[in-house]
Coordinates of N, CA and C in Angstrom, one line a residue:
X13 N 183.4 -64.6 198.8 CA 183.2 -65.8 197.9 C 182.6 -65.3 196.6
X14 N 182.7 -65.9 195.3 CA 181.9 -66.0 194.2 C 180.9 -67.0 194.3
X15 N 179.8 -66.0 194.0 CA 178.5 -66.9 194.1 C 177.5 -66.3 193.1
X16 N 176.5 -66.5 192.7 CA 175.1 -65.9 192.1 C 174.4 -65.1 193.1
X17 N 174.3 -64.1 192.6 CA 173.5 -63.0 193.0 C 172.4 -61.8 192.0
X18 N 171.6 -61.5 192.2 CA 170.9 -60.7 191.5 C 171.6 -58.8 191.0
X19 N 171.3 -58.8 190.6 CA 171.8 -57.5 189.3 C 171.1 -56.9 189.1
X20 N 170.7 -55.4 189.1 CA 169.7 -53.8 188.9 C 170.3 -53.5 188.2
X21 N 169.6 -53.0 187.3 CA 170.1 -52.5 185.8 C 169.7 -50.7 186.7
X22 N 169.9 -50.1 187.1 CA 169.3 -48.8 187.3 C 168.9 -48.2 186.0
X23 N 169.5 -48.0 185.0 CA 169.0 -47.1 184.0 C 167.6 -47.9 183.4
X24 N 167.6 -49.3 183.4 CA 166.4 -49.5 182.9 C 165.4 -49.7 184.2
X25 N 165.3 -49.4 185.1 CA 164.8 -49.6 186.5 C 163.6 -48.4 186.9
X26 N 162.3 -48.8 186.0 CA 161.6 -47.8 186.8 C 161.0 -47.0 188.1
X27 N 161.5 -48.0 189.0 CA 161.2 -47.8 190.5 C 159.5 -48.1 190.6
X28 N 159.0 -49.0 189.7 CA 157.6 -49.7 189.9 C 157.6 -50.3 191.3
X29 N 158.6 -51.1 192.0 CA 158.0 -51.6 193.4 C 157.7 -53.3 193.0
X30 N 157.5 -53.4 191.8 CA 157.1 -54.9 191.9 C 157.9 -56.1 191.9
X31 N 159.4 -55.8 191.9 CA 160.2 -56.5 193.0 C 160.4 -56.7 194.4
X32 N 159.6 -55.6 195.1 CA 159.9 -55.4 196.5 C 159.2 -56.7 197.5
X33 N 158.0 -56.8 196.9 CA 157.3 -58.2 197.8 C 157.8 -59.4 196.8
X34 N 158.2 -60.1 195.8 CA 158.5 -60.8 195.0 C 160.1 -61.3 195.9
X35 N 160.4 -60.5 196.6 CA 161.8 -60.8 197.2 C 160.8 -61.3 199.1
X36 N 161.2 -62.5 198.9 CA 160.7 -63.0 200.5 C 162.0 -62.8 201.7
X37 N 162.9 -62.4 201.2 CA 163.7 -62.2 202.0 C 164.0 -60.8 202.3
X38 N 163.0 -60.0 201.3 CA 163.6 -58.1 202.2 C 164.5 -57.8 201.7
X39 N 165.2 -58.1 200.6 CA 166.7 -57.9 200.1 C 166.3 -56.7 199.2
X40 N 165.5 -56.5 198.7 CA 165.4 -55.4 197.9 C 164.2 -54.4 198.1
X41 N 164.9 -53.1 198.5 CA 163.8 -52.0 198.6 C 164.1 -50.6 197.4
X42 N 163.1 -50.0 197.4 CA 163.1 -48.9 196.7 C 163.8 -47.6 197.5
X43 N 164.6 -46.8 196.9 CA 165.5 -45.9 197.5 C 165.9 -44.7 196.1
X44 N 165.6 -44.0 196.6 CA 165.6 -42.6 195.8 C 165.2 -42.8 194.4
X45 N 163.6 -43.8 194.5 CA 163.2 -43.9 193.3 C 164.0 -45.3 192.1
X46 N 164.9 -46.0 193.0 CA 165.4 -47.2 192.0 C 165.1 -48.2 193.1
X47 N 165.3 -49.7 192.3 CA 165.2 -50.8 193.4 C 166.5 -51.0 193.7
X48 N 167.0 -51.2 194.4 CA 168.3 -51.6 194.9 C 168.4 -52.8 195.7
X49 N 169.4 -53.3 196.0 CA 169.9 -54.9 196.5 C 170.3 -54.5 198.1
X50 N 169.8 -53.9 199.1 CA 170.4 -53.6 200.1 C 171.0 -54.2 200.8
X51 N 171.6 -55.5 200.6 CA 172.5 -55.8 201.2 C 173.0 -57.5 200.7
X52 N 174.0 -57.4 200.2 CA 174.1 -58.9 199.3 C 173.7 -60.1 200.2
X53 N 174.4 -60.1 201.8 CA 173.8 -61.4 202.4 C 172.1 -61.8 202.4
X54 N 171.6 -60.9 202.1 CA 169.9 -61.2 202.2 C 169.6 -61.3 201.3
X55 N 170.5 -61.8 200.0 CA 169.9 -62.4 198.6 C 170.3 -63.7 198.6
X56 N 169.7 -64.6 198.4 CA 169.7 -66.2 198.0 C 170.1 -66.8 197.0
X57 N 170.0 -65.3 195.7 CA 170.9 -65.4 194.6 C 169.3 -66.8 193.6
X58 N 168.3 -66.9 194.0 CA 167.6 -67.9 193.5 C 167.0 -66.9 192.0
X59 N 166.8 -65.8 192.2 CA 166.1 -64.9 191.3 C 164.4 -65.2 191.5
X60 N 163.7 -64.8 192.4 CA 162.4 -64.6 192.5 C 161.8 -63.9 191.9
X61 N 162.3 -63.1 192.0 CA 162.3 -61.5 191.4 C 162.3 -61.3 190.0
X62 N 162.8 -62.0 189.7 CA 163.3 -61.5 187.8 C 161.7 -61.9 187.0
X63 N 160.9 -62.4 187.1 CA 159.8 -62.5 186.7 C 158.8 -61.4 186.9
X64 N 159.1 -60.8 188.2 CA 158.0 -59.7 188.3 C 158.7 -58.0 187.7
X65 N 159.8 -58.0 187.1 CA 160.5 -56.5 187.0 C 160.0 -56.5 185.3
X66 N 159.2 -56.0 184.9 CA 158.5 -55.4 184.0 C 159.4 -54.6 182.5
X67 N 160.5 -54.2 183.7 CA 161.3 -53.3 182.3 C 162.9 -54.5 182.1
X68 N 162.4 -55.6 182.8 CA 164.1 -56.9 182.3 C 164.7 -56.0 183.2
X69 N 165.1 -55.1 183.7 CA 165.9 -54.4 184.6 C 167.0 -55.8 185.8
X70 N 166.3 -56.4 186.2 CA 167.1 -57.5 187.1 C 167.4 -59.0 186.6
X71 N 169.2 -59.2 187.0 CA 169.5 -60.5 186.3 C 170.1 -61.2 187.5
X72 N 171.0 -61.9 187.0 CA 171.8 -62.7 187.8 C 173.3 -62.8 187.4
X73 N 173.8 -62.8 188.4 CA 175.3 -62.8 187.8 C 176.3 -63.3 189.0
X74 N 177.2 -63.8 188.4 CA 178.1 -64.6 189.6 C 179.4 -63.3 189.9
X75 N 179.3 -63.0 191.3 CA 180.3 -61.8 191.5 C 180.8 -62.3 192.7
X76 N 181.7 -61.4 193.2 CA 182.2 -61.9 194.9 C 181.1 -61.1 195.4
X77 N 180.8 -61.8 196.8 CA 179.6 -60.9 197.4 C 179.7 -62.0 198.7
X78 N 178.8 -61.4 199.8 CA 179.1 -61.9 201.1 C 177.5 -63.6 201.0
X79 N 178.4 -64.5 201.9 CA 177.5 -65.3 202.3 C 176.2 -65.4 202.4
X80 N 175.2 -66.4 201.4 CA 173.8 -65.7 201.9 C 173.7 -66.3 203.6
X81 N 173.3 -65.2 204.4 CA 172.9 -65.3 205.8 C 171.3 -65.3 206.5
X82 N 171.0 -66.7 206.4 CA 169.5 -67.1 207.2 C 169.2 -65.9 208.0
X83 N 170.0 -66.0 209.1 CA 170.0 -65.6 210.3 C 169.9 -64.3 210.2
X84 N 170.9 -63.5 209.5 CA 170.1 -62.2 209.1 C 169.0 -61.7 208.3
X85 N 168.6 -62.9 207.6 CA 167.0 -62.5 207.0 C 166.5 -62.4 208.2
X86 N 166.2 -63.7 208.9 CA 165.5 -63.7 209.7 C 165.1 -62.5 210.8
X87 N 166.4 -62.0 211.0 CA 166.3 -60.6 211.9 C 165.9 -59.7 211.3
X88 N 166.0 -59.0 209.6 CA 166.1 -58.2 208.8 C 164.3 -58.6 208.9
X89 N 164.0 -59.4 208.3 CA 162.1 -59.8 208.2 C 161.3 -59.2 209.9
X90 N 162.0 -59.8 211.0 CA 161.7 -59.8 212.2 C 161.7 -58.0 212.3
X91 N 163.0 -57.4 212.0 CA 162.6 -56.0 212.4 C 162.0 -55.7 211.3
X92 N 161.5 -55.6 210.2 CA 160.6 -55.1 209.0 C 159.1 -55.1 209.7
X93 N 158.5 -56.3 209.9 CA 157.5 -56.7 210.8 C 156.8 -56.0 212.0
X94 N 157.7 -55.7 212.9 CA 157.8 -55.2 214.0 C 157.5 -53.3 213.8
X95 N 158.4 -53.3 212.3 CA 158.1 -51.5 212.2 C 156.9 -51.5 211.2
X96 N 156.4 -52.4 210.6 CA 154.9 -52.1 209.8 C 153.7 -52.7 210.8
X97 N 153.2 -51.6 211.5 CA 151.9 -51.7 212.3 C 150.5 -52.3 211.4
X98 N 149.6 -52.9 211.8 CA 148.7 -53.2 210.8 C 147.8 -52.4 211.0
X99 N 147.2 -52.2 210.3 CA 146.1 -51.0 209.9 C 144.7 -51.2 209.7
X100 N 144.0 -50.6 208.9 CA 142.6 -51.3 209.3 C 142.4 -52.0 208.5
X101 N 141.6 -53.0 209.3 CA 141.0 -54.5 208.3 C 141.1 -54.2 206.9
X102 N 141.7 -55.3 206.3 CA 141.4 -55.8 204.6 C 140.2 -55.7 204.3
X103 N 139.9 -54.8 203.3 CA 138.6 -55.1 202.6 C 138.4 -57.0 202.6
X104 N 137.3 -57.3 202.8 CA 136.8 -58.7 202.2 C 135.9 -58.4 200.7
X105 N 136.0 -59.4 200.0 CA 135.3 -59.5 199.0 C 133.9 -59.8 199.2
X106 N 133.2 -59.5 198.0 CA 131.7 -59.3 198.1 C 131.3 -60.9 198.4
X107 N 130.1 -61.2 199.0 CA 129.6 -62.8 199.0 C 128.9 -63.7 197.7
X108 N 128.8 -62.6 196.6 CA 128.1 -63.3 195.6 C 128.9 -62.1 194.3
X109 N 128.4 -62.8 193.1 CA 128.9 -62.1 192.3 C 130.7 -61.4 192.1
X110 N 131.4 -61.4 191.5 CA 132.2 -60.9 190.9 C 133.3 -62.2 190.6
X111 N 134.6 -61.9 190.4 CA 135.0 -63.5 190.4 C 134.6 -64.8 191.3
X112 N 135.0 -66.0 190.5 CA 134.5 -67.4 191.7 C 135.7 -67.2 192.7
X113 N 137.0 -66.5 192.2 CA 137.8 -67.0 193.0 C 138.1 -66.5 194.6
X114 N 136.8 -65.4 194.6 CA 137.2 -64.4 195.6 C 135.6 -64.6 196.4
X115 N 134.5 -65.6 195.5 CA 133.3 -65.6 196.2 C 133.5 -66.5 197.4
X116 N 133.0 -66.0 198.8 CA 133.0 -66.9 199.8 C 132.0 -67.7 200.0
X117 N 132.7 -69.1 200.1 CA 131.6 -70.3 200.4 C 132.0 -70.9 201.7
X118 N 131.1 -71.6 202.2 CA 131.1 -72.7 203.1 C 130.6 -74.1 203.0
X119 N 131.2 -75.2 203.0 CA 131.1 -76.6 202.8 C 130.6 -77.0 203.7
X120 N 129.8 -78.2 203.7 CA 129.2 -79.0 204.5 C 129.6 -80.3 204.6
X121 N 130.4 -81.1 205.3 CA 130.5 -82.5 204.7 C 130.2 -83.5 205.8
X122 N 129.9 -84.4 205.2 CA 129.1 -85.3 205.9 C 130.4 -86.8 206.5
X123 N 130.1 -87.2 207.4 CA 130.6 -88.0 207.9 C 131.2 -89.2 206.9
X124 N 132.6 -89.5 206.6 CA 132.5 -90.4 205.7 C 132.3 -92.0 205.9
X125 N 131.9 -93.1 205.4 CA 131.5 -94.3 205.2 C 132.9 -95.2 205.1
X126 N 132.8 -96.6 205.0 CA 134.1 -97.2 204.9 C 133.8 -97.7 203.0
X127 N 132.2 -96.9 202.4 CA 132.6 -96.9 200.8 C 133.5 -95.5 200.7
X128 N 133.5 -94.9 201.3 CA 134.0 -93.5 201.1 C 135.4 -93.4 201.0
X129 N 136.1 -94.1 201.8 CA 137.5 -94.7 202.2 C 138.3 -95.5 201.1
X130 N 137.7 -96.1 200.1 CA 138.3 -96.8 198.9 C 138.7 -95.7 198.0
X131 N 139.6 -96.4 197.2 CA 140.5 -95.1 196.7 C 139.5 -94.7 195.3
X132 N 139.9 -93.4 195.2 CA 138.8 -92.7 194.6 C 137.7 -91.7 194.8
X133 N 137.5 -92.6 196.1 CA 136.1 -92.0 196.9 C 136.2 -90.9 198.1
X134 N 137.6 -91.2 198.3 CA 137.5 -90.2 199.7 C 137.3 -88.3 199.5
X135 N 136.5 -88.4 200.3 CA 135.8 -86.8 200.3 C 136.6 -85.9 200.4
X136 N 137.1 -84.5 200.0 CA 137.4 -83.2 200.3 C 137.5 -82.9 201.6
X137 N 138.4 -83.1 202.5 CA 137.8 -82.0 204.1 C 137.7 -80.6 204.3
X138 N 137.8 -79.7 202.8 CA 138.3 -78.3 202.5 C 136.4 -77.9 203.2
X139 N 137.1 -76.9 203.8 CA 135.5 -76.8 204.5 C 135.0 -75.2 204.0
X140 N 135.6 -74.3 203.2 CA 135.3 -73.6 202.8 C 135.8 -72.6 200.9
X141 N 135.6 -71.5 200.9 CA 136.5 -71.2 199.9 C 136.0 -69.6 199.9
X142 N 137.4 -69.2 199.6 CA 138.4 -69.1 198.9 C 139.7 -69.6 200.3
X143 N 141.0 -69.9 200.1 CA 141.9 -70.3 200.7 C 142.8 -69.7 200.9
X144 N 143.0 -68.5 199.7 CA 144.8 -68.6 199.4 C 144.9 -66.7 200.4
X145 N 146.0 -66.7 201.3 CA 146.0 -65.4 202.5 C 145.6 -64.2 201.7
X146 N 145.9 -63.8 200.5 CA 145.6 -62.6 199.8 C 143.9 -62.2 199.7
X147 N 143.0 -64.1 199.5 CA 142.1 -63.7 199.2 C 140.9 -63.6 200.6
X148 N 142.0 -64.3 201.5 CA 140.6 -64.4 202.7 C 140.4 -63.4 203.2
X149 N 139.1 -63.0 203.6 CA 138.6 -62.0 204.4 C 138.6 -61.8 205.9
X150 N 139.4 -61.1 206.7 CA 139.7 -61.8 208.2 C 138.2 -62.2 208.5
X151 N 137.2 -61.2 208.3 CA 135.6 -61.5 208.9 C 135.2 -62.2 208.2
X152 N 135.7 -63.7 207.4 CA 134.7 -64.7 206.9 C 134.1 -65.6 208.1
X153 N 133.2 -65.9 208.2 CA 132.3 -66.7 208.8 C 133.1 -67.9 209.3
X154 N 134.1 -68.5 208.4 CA 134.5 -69.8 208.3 C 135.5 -69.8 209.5
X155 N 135.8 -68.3 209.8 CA 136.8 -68.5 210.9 C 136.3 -68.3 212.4
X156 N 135.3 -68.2 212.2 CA 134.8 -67.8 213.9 C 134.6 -69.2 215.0
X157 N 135.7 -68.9 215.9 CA 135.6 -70.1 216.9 C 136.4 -71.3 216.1
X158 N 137.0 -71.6 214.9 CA 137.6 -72.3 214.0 C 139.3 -72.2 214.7
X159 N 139.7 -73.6 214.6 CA 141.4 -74.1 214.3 C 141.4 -73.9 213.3
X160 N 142.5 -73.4 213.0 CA 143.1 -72.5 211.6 C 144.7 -73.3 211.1
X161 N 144.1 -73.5 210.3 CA 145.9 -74.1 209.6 C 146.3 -73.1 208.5
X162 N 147.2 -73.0 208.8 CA 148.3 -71.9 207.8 C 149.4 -72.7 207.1
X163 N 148.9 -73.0 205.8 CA 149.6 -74.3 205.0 C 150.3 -73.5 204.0
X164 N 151.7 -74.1 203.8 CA 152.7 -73.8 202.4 C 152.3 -73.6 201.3
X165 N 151.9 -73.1 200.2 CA 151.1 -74.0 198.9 C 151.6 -75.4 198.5
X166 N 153.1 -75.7 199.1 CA 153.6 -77.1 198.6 C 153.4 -78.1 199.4
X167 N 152.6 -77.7 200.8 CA 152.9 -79.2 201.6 C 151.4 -79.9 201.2
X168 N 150.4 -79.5 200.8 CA 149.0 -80.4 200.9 C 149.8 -81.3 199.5
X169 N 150.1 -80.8 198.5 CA 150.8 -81.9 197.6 C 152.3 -82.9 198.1
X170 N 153.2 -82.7 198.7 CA 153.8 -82.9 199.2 C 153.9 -84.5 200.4
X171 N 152.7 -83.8 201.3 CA 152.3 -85.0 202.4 C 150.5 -85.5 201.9
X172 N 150.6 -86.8 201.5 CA 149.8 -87.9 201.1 C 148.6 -87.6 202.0
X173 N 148.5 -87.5 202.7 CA 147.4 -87.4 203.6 C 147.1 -86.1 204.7
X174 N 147.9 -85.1 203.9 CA 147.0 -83.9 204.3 C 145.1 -83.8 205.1
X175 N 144.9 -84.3 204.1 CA 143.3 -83.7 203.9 C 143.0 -84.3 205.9
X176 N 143.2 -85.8 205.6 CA 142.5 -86.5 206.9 C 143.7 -86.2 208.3
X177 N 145.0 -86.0 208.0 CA 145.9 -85.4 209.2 C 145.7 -84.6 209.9
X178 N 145.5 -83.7 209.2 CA 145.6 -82.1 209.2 C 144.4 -81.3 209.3
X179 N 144.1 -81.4 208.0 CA 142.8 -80.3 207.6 C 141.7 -81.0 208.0
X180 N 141.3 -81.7 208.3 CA 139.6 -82.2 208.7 C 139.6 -81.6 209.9
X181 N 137.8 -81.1 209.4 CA 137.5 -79.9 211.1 C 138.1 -78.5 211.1
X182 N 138.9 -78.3 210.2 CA 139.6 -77.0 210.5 C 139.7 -75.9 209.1
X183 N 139.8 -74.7 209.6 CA 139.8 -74.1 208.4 C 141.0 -73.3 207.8
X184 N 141.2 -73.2 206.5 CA 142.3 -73.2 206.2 C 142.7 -71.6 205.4
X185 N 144.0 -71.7 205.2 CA 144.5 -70.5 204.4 C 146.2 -70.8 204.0
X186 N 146.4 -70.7 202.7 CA 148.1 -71.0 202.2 C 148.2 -70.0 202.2
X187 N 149.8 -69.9 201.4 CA 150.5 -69.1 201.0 C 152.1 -69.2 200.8
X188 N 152.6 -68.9 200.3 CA 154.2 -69.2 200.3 C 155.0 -68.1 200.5
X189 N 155.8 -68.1 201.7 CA 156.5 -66.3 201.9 C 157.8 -66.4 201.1
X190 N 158.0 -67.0 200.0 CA 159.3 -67.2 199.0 C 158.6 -66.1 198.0
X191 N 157.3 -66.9 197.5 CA 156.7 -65.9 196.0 C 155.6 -64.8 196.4
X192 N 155.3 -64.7 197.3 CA 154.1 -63.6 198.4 C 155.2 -62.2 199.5
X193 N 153.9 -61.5 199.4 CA 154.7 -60.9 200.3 C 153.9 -61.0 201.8
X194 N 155.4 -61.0 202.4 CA 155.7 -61.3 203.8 C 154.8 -60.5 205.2
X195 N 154.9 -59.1 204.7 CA 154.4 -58.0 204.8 C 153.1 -58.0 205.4
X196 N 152.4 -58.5 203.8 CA 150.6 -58.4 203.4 C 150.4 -59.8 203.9
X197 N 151.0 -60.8 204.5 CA 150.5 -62.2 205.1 C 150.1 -61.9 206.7
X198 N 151.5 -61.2 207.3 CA 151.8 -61.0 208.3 C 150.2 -59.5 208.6
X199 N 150.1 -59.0 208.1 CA 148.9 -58.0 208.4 C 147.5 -58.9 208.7
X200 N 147.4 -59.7 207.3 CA 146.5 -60.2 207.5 C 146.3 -61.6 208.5
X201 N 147.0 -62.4 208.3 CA 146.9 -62.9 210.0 C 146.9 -62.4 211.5
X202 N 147.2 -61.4 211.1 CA 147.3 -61.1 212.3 C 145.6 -60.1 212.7
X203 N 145.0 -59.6 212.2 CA 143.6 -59.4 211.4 C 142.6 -60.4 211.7
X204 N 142.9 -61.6 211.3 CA 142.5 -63.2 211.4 C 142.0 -63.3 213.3
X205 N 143.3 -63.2 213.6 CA 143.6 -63.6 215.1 C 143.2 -63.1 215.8
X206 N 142.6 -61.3 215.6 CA 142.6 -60.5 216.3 C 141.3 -59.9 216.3
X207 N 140.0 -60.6 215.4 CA 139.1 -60.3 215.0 C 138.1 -61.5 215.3
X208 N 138.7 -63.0 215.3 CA 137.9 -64.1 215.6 C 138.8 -65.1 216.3
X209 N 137.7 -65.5 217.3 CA 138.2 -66.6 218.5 C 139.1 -67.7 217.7
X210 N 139.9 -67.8 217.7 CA 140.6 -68.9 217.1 C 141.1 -69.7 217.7
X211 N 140.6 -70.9 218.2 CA 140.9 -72.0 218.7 C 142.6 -72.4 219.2
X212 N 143.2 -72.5 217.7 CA 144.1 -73.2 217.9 C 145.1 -73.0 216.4
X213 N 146.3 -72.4 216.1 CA 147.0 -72.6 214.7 C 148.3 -73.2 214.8
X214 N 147.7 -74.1 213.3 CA 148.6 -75.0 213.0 C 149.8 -74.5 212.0
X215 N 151.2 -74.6 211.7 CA 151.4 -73.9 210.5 C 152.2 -75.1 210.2
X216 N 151.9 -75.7 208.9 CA 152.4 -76.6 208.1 C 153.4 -75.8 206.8
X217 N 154.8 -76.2 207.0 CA 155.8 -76.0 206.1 C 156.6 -77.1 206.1
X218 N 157.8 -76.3 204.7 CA 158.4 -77.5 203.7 C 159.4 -77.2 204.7
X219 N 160.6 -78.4 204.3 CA 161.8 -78.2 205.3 C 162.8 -77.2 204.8
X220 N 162.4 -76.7 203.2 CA 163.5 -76.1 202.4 C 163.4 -74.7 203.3
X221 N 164.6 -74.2 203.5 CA 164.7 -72.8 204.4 C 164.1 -72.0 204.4
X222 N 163.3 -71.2 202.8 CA 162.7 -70.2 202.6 C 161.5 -70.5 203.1
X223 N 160.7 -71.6 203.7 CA 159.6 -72.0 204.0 C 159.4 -71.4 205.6
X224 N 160.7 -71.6 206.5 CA 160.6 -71.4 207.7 C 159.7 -69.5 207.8
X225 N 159.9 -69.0 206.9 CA 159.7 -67.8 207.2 C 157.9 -67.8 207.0
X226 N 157.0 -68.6 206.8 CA 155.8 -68.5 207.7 C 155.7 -68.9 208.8
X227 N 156.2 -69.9 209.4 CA 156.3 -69.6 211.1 C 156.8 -68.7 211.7
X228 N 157.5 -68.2 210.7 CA 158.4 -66.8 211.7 C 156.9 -65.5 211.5
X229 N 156.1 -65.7 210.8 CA 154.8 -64.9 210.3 C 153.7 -65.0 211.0
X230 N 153.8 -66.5 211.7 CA 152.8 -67.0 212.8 C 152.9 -66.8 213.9
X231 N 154.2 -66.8 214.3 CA 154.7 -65.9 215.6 C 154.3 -64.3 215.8
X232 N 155.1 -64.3 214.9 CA 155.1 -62.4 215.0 C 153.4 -61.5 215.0
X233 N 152.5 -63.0 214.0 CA 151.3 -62.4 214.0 C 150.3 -62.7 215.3
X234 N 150.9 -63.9 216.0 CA 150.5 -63.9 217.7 C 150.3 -62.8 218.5
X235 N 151.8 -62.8 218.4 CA 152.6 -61.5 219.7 C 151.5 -59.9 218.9
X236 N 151.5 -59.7 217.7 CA 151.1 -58.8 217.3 C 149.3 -58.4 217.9
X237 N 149.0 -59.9 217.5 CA 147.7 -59.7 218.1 C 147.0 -59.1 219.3
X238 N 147.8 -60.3 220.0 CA 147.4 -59.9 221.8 C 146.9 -60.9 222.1
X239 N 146.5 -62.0 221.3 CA 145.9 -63.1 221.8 C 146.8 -64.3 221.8
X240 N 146.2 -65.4 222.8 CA 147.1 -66.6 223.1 C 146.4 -67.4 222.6
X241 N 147.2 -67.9 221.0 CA 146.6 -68.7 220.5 C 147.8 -69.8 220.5
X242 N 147.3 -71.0 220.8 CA 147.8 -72.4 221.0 C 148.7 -72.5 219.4
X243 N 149.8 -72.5 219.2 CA 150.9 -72.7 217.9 C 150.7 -74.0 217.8
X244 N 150.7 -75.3 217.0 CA 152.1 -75.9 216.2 C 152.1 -76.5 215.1
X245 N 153.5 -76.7 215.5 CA 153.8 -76.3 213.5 C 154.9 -78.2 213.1
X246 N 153.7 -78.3 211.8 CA 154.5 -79.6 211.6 C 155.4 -79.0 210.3
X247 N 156.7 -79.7 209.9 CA 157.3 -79.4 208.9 C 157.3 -81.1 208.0
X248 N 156.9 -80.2 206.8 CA 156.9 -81.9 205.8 C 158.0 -82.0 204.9
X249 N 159.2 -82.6 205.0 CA 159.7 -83.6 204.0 C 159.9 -83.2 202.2
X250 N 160.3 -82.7 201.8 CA 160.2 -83.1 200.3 C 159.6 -84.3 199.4
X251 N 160.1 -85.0 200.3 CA 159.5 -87.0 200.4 C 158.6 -87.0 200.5
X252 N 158.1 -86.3 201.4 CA 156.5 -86.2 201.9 C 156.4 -87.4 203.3
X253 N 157.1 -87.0 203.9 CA 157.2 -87.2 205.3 C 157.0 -86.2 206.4
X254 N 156.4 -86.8 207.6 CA 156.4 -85.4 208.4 C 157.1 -85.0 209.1
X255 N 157.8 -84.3 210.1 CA 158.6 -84.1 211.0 C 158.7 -83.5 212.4

């Protein structure tokens, strides 16, 4: 079939790497020093990628090329996974000083009122910070003995009532395995799970396809663990409906 797919310029291709996680589907690895498209069904043809290649090296272009295939992402990510062992704990960031966006806090919030409940007023349930999987520290405080929700970056905007559904009582961490890599989520949760009692994880995603691939991250970082942690997973709507 003719369809869009992505394009390596080799000659302008420094073999930098910083397309390799920018691709959530695995489609592109480095090989004798260039990036290459290893295999057209595991490109989406969306262009993720073309933002992070430094030298313009990657385009798009409509060629014959085979079906993009879910199902073998899914297997292609599944055995990638399986052959990257995790290693030792992620550094955590310092507790004071250096950026805000990496200083760890914890929230306190207080029971809310039925003034609290008028619109305008209703309180934050975010019970700590930093949030986003890159920045949390598996040994933050916030997770010990904590339900853990592992949220999309699009679904707290997405579903209206996140905060009081979902997140109250529990502590959180996004990420999106379309623009993140897959890889560095899957280590670190699995880190998370494997270091603090964790109650119970939730993993909230969008219904658009590339989303499924954090539950396939929640899984794999289970089994990885060794521990039996209670899964489930709501999927929200575009609409912002749940499912």
């Amino acid at each position: 079939m003719i369809r869009e797919i992505v394009k390596i310029d080799e000659d302008k291709c420094d073999g930098c790497g910083l397309c390799v996680p920018a691709c959530a589907e695995g489609a592109i690895q480095i090989v004798d020093g260039k990036a290459r498209l290893i295999a057209d069904n595991l490109c989406d043809g969306l262009g993720a990628c073309l933002g992070d290649c430094p030298r313009d090296a990657i385009t798009i272009v409509k060629r014959e090329a085979a079906e993009f295939d879910e199902e073998a992402v899914e297997q292609h990510l599944r055995q990638a996974a399986q052959s990257t062992a995790p290693t030792a704990p992620a550094r955590h960031h310092a507790q004071s000083g250096g950026c805000p966006s990496a200083r760890l806090m914890e929230f306190t919030r207080k029971e809310p009122t039925a003034a609290d409940e008028a619109p305008g007023k209703r309180e934050s349930q975010l019970r700590q910070w930093p949030i986003q999987m890159h920045l949390v520290p598996p040994s933050a405080p916030f997770f010990k003995d904590a339900e853990l929700v592992l949220a999309a970056d699009c679904a707290p905007f997405a579903y209206a009532d996140f905060h009081q559904d979902i997140l109250k009582g529990k502590a959180l961490a996004i990420g999106c395995p379309k623009l993140d890599d897959g890889r560095a989520y899957l280590e670190k949760l699995t880190a998370i799970l494997r270091q603090n009692n964790i109650r119970g994880l939730t993993v909230v995603h969008m219904e658009v396809p590339c989303c499924s691939g954090l539950l396939m991250i929640a899984r794999q970082a289970i089994a990885d663990s060794g521990k039996d942690v209670p899964l489930t997973t709501i999927k929200v709507g575009i609409r912002g409906d749940c499912k």
